[in-house]
Short mmCIF file of N, CA and C in Angstrom, two decimals:
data_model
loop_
_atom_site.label_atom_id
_atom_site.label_comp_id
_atom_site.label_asym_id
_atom_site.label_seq_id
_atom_site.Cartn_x
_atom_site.Cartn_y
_atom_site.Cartn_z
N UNK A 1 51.67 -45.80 -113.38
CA UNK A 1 52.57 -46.63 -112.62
C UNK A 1 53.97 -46.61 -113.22
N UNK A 2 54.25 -46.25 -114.29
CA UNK A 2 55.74 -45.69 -115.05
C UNK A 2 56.10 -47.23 -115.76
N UNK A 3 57.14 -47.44 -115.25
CA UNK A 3 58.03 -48.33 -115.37
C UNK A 3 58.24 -49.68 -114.41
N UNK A 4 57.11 -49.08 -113.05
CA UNK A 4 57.70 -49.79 -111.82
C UNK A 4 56.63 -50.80 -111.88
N UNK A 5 56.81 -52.29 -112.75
CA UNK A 5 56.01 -52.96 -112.89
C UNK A 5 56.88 -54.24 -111.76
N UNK A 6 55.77 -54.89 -111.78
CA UNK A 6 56.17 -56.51 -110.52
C UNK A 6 56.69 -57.82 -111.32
N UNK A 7 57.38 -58.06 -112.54
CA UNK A 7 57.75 -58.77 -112.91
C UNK A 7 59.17 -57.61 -114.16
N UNK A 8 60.39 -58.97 -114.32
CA UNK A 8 61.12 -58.16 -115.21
C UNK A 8 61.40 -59.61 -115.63
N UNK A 9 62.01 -59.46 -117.08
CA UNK A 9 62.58 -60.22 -118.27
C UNK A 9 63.08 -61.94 -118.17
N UNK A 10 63.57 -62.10 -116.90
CA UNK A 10 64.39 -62.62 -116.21
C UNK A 10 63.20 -64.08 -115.51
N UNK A 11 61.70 -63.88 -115.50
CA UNK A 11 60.60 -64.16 -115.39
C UNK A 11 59.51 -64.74 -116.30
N UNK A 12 59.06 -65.49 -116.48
CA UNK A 12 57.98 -66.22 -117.07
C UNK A 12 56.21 -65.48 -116.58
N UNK A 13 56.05 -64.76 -117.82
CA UNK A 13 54.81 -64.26 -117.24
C UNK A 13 53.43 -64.81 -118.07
N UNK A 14 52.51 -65.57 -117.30
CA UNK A 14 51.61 -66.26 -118.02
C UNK A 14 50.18 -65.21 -117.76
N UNK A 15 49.64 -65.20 -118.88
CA UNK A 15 49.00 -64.51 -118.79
C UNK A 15 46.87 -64.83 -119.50
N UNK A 16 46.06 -64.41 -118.01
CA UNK A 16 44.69 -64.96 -118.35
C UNK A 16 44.02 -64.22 -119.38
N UNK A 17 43.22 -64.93 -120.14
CA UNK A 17 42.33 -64.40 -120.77
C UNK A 17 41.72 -62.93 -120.42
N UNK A 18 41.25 -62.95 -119.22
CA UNK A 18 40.55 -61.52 -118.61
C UNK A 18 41.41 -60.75 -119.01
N UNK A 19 42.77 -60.48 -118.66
CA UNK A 19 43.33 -59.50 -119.43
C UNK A 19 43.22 -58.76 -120.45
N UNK A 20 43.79 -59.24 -121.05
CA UNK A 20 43.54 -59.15 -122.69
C UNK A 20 42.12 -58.76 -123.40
N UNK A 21 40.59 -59.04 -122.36
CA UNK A 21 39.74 -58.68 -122.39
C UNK A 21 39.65 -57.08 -121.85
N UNK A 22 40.31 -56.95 -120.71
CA UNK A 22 39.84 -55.68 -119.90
C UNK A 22 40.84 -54.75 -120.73
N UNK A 23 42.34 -54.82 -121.43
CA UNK A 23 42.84 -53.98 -122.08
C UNK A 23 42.07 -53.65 -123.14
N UNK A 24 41.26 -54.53 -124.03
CA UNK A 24 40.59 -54.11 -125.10
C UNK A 24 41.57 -54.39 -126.58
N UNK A 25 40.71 -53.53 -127.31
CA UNK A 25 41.97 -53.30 -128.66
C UNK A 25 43.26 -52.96 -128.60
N UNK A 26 43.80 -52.76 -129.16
CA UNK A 26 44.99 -52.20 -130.03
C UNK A 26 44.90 -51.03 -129.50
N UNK A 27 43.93 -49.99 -130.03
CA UNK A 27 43.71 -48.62 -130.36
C UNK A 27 43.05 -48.25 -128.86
N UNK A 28 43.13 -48.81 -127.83
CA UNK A 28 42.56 -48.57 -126.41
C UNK A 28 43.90 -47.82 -125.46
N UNK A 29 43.75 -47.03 -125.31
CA UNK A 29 44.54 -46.01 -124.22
C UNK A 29 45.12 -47.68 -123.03
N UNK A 30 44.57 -48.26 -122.63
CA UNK A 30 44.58 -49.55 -121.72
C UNK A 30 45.47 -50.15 -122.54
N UNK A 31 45.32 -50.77 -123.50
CA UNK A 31 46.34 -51.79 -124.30
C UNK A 31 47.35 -51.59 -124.39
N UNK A 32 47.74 -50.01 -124.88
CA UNK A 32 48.82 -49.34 -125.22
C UNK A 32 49.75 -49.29 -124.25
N UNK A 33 49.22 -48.83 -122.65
CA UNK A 33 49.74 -48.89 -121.49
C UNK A 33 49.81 -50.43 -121.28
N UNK A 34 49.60 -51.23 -121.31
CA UNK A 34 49.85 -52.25 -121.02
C UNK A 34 50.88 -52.93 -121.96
N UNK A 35 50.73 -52.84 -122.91
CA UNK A 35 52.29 -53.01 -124.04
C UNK A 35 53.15 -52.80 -123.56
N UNK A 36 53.20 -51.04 -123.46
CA UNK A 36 54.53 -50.44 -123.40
C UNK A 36 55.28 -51.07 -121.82
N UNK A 37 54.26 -51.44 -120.64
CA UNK A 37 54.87 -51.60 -119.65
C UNK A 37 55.31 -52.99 -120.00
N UNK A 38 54.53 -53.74 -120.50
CA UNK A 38 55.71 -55.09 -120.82
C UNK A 38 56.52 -55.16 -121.72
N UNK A 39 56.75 -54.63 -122.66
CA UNK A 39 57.85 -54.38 -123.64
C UNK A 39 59.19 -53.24 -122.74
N UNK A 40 58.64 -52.26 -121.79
CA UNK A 40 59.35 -52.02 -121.50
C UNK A 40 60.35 -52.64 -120.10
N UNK A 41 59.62 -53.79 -119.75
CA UNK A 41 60.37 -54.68 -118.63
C UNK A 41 61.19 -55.88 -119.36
N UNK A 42 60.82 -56.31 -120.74
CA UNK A 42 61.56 -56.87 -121.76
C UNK A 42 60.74 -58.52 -121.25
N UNK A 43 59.88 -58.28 -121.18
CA UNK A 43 59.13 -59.46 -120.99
C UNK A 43 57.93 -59.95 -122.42
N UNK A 44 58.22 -61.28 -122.38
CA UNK A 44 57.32 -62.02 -123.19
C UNK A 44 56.14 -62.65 -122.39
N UNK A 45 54.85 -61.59 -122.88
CA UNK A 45 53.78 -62.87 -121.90
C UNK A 45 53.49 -64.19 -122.80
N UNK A 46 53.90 -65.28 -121.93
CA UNK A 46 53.01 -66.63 -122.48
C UNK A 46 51.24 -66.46 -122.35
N UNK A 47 51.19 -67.17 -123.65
CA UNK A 47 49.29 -67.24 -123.54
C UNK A 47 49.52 -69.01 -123.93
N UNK A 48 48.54 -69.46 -123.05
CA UNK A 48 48.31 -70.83 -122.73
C UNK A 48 47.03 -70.76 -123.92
N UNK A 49 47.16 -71.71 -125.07
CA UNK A 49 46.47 -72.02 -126.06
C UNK A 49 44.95 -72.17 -125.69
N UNK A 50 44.57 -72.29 -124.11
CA UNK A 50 43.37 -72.17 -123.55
C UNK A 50 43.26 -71.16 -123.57
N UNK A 51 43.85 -70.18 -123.37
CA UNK A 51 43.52 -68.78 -123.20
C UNK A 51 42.96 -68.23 -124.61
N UNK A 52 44.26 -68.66 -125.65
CA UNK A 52 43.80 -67.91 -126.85
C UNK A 52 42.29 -68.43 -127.57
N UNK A 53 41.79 -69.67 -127.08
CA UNK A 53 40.83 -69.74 -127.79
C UNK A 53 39.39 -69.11 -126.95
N UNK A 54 39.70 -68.76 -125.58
CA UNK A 54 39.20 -67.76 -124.84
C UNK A 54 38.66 -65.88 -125.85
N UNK A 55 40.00 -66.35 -126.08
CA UNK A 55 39.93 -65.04 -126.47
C UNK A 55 39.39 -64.55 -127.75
N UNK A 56 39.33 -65.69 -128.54
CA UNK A 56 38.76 -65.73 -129.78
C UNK A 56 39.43 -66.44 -130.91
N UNK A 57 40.37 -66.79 -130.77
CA UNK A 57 41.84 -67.35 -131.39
C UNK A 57 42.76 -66.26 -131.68
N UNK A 58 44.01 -66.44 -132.42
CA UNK A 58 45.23 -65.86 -132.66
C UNK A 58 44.90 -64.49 -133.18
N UNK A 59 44.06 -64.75 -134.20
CA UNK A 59 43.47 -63.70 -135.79
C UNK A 59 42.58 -62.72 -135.00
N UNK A 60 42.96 -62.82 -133.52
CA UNK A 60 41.87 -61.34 -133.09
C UNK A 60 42.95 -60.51 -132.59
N UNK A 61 42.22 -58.87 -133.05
CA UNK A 61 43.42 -58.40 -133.28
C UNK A 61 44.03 -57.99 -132.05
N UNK A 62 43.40 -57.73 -131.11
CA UNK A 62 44.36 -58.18 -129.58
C UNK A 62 45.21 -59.09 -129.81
N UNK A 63 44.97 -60.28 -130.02
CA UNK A 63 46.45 -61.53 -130.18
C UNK A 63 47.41 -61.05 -130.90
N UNK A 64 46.71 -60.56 -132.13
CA UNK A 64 47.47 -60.79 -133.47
C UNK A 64 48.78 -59.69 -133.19
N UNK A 65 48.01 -58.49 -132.87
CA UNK A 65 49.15 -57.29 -132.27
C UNK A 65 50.20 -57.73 -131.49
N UNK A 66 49.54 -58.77 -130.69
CA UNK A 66 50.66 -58.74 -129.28
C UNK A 66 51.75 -59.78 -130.33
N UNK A 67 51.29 -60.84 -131.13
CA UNK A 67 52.35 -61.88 -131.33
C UNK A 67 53.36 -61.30 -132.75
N UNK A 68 52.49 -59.99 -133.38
CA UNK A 68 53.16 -59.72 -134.36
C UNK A 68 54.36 -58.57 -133.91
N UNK A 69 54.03 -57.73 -132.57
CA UNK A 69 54.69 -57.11 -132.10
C UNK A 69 56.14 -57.90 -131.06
N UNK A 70 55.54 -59.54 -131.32
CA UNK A 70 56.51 -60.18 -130.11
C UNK A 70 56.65 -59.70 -128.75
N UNK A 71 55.79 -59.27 -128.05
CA UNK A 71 55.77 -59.02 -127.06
C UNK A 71 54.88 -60.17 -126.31
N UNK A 72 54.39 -60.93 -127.05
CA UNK A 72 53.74 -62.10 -126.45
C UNK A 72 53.81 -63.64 -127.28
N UNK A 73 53.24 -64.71 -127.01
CA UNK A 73 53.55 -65.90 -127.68
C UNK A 73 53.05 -66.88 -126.81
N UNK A 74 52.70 -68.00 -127.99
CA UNK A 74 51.74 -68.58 -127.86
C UNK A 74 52.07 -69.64 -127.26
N UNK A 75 51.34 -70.68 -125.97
CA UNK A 75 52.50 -72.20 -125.76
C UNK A 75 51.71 -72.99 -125.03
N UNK A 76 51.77 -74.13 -125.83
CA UNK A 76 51.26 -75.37 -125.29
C UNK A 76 51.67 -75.69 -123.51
N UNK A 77 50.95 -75.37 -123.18
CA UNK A 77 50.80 -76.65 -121.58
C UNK A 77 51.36 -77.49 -121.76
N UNK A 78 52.15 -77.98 -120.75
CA UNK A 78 52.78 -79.28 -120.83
C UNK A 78 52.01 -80.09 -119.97
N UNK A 79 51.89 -81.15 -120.34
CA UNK A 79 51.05 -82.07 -119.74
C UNK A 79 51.42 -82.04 -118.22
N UNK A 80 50.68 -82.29 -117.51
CA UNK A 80 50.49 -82.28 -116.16
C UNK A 80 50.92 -83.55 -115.41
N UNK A 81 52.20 -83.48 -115.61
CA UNK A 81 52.84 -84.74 -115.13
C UNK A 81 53.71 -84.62 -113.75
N UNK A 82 53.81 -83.49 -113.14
CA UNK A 82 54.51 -82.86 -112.07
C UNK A 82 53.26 -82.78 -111.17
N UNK A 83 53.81 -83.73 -109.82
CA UNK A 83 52.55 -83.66 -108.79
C UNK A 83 52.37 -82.38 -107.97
N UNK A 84 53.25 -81.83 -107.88
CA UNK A 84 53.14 -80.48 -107.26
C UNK A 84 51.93 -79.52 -108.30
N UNK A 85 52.03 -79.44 -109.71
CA UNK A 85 51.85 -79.26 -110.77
C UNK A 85 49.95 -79.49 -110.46
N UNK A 86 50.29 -80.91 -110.57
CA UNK A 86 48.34 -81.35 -110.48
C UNK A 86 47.96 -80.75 -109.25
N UNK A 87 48.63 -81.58 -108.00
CA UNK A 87 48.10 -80.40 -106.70
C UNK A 87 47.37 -79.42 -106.72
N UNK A 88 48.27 -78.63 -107.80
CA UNK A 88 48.09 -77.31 -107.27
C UNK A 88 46.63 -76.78 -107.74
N UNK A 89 46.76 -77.77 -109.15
CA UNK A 89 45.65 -77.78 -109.99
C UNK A 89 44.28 -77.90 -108.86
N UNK A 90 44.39 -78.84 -108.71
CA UNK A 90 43.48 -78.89 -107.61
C UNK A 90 42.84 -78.15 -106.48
N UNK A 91 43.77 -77.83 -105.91
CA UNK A 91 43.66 -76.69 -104.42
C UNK A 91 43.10 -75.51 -105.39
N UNK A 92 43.75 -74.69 -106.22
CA UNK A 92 43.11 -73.97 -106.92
C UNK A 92 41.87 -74.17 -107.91
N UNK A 93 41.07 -75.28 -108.00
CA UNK A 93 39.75 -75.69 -108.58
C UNK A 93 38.92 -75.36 -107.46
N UNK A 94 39.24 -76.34 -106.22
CA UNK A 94 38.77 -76.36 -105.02
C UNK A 94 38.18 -74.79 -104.31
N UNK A 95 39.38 -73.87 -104.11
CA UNK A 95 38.93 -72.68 -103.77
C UNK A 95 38.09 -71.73 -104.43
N UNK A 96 38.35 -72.13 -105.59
CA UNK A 96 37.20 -71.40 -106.92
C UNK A 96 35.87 -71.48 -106.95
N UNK A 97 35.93 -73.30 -106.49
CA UNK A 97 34.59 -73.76 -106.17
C UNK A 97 34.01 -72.71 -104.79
N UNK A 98 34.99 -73.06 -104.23
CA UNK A 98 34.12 -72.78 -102.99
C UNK A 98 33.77 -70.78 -103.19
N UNK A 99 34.87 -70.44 -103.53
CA UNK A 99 34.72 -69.00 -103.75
C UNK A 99 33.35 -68.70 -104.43
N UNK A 100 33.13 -69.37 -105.47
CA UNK A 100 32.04 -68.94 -106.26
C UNK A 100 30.62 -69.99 -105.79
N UNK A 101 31.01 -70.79 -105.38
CA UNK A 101 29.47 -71.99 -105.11
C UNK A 101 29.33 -72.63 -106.25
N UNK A 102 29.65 -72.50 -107.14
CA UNK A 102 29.91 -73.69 -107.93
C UNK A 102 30.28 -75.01 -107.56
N UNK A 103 29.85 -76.06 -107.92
CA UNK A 103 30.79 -77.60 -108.30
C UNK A 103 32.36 -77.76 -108.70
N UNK A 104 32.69 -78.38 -108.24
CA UNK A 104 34.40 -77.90 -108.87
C UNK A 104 34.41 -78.92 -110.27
N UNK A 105 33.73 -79.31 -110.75
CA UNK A 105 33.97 -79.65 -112.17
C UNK A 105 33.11 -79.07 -112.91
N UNK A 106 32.53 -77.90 -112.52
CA UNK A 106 31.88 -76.27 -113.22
C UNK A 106 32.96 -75.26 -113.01
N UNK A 107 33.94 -75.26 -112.18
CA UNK A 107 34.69 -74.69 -112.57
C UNK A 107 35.79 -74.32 -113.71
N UNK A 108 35.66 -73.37 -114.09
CA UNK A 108 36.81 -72.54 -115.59
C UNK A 108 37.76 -73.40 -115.78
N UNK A 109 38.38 -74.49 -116.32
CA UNK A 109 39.74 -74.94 -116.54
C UNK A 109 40.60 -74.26 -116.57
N UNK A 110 40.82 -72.88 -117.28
CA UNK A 110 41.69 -72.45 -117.48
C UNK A 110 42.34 -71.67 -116.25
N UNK A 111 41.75 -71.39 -115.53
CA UNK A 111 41.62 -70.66 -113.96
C UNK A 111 42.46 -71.64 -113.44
N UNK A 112 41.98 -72.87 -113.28
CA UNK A 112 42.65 -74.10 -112.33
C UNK A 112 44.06 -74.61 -112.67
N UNK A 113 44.28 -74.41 -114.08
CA UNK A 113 45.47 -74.99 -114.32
C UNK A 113 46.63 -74.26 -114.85
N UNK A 114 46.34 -72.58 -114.24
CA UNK A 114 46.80 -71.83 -114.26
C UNK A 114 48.14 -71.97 -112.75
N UNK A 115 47.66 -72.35 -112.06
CA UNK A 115 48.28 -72.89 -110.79
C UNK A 115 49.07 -73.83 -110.95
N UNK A 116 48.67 -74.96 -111.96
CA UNK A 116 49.89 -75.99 -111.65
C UNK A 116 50.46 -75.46 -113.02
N UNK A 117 50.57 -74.87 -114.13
CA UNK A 117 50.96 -74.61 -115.44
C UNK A 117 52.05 -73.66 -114.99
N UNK A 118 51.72 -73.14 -113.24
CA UNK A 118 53.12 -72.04 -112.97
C UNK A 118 53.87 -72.72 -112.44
N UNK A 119 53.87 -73.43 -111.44
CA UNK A 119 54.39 -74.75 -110.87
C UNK A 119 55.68 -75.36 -111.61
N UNK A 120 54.68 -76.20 -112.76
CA UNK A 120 55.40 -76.89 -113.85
C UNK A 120 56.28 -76.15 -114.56
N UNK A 121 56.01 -74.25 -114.94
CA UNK A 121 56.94 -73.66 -115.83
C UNK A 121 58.31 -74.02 -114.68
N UNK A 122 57.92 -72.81 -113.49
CA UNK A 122 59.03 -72.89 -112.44
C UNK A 122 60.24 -74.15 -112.22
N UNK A 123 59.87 -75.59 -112.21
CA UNK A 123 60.22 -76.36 -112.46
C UNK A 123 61.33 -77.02 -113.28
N UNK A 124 60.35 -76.51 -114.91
CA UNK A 124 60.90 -77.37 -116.01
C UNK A 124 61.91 -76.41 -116.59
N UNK A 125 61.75 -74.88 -116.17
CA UNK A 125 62.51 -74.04 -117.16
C UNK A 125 63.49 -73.26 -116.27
N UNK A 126 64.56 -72.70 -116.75
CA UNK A 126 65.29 -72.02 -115.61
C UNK A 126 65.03 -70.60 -115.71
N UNK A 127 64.15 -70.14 -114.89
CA UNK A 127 63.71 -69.11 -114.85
C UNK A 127 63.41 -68.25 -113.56
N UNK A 128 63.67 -67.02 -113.40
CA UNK A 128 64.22 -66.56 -111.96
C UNK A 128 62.78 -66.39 -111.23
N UNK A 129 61.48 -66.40 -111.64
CA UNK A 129 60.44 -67.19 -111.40
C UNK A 129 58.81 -66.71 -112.00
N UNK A 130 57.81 -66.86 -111.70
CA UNK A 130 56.82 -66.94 -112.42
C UNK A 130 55.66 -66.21 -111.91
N UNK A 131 55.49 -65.63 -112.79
CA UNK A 131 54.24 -64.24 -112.76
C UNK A 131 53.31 -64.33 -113.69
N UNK A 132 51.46 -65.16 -112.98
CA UNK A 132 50.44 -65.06 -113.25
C UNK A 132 50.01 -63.86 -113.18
N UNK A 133 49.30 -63.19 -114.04
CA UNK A 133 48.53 -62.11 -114.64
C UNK A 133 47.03 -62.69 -114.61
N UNK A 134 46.22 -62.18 -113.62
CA UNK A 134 44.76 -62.21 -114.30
C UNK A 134 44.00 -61.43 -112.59
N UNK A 135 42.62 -60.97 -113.60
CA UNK A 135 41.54 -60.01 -112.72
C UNK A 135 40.55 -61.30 -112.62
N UNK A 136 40.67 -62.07 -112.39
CA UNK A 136 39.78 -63.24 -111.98
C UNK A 136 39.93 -62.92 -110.51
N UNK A 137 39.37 -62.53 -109.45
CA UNK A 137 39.42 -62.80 -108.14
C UNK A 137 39.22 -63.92 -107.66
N UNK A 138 38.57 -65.00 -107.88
CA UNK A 138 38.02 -66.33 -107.21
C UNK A 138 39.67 -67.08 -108.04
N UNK A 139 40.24 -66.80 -108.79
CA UNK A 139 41.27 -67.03 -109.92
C UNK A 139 42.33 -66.65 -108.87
N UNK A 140 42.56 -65.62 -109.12
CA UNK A 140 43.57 -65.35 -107.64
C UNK A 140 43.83 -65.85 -107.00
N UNK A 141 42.75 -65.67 -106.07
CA UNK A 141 42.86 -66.61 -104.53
C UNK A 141 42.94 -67.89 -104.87
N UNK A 142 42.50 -68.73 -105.51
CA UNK A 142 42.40 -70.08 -106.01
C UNK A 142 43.91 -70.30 -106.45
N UNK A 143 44.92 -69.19 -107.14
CA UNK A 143 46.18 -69.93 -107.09
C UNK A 143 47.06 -69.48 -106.32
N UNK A 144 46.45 -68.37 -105.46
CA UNK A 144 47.74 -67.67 -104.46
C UNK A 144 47.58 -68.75 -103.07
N UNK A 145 46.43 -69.83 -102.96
CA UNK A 145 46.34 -70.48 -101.87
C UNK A 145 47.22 -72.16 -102.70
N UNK A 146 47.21 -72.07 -104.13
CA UNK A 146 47.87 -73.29 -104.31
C UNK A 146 49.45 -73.06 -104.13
N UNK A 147 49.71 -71.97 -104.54
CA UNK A 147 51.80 -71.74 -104.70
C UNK A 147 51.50 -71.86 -102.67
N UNK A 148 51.01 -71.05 -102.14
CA UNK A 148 50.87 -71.45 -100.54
C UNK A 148 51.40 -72.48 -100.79
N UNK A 149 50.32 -73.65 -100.66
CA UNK A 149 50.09 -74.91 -100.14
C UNK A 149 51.38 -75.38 -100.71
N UNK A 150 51.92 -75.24 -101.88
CA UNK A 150 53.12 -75.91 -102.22
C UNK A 150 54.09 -75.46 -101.79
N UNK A 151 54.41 -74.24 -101.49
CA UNK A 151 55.24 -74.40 -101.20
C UNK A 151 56.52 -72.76 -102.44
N UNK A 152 55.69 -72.50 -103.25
CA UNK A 152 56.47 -71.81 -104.15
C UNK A 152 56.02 -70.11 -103.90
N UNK A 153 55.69 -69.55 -102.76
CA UNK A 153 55.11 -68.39 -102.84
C UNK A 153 56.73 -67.35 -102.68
N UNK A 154 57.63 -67.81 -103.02
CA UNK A 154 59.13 -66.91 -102.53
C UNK A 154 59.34 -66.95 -104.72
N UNK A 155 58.61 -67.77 -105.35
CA UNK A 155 58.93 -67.63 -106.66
C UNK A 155 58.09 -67.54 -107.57
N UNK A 156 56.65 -67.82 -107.01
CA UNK A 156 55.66 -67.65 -108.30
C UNK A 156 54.28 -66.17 -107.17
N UNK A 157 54.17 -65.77 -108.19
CA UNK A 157 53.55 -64.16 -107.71
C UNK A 157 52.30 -64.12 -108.71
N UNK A 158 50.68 -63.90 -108.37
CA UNK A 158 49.93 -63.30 -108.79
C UNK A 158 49.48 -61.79 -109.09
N UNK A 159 49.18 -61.25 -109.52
CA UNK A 159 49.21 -59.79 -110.42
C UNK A 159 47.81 -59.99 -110.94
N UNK A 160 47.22 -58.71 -110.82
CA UNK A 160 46.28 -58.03 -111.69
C UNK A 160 46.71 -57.21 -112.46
N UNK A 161 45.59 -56.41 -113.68
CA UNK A 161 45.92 -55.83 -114.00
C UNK A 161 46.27 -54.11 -113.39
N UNK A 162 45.79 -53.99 -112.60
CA UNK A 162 45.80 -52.31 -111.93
C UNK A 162 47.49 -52.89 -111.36
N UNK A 163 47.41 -53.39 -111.12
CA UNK A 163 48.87 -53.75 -110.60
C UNK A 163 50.31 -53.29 -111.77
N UNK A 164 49.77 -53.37 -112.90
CA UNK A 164 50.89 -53.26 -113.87
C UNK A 164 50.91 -51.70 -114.82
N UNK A 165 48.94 -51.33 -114.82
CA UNK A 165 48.92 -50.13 -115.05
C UNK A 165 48.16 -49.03 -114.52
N UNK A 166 48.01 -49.88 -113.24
CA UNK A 166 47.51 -48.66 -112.14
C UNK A 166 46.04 -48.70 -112.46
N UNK A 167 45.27 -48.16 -111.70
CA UNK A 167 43.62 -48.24 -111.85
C UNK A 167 43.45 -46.97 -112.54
N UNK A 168 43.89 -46.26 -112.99
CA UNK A 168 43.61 -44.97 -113.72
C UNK A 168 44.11 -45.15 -114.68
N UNK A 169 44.05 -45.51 -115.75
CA UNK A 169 44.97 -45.47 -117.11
C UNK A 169 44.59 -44.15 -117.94
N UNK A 170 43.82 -43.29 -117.48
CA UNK A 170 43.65 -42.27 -118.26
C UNK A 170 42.71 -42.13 -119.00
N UNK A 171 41.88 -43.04 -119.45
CA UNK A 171 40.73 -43.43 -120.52
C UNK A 171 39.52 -43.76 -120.04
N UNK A 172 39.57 -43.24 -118.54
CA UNK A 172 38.19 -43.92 -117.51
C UNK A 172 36.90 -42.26 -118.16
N UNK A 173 36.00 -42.27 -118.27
CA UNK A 173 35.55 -41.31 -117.71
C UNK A 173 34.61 -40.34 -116.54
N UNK A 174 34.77 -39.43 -116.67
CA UNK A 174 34.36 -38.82 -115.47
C UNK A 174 33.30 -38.53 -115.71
N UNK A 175 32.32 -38.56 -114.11
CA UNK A 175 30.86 -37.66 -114.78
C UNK A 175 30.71 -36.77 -113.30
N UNK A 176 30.47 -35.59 -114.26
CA UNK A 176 30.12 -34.33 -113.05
C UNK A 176 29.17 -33.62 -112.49
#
């Protein structure tokens, strides 16, 4: 996918756990491509302190790379004091539920408040606007129907990962 990624510098890019899972290590053909395309859009992904303990905490060396390389960093949630913010929280629990058949208080927290945590950045920070990262599908839809419902779909944008480094990264293999 080169260079021609869906978020640039200028943007708040928060980013899910799954990620960071599906790139792998350090030393993964995937990771590497995924670095270079955000280092080369001059973007910092935020990881929501839910995420990192998702992920294993800081000291794994996925984190540790990304925060020692500064290409990523670590940040408290701000409390959920913006009603658009909780809303959204909501509508996106709600669709998750229903997406998956789950209970919506079996639903992932971190999934749900991924929606109003973009909300609230958009909001509180001046930023030209906000780009969720994650291969959660029920995750997706669950916050591309909350920025809907609110009202923010001209400034906050969901993304996967094939989206940033294409579904071929080179490291798939083939069988013949």
């Amino acid at each position: 996918m080169g260079t021609d990624v869906p978020f640039s510098a200028d943007q708040d890019v928060l980013v899910d756990a799954n990620i960071f899972f599906a790139i792998g290590r350090p030393s993964n053909p995937r990771y590497r491509q995924f670095r270079s395309a955000v280092q080369n859009a001059g973007v910092v992904c935020k990881l929501p302190r839910r995420v990192i303990g998702e992920l294993g905490g800081p000291e794994t060396d996925r984190v540790r790379t990304a925060l020692n390389e500064e290409w990523a960093e670590i940040i408290d949630a701000p409390p959920p004091t913006d009603g658009d913010a909780v809303a959204a929280s909501d509508i996106a629990r709600r669709t998750i539920a229903n997406e998956t058949g789950q209970a919506e208080h079996d639903v992932e927290k971190t999934d749900a408040i991924l929606a109003g945590l973009a909300i609230q950045y958009l909001r509180e920070r001046e930023t030209a606007g906000v780009v969720v990262l994650t291969d959660d599908k029920p995750a997706k839809k669950g916050i591309e129907n909350a920025v809907r419902a609110q009202g923010y779909t001209d400034t906050i944008a969901v993304y996967g990962l094939a989206d940033i480094i294409g579904d071929d990264p080179g490291d798939s293999m083939r069988l013949i």
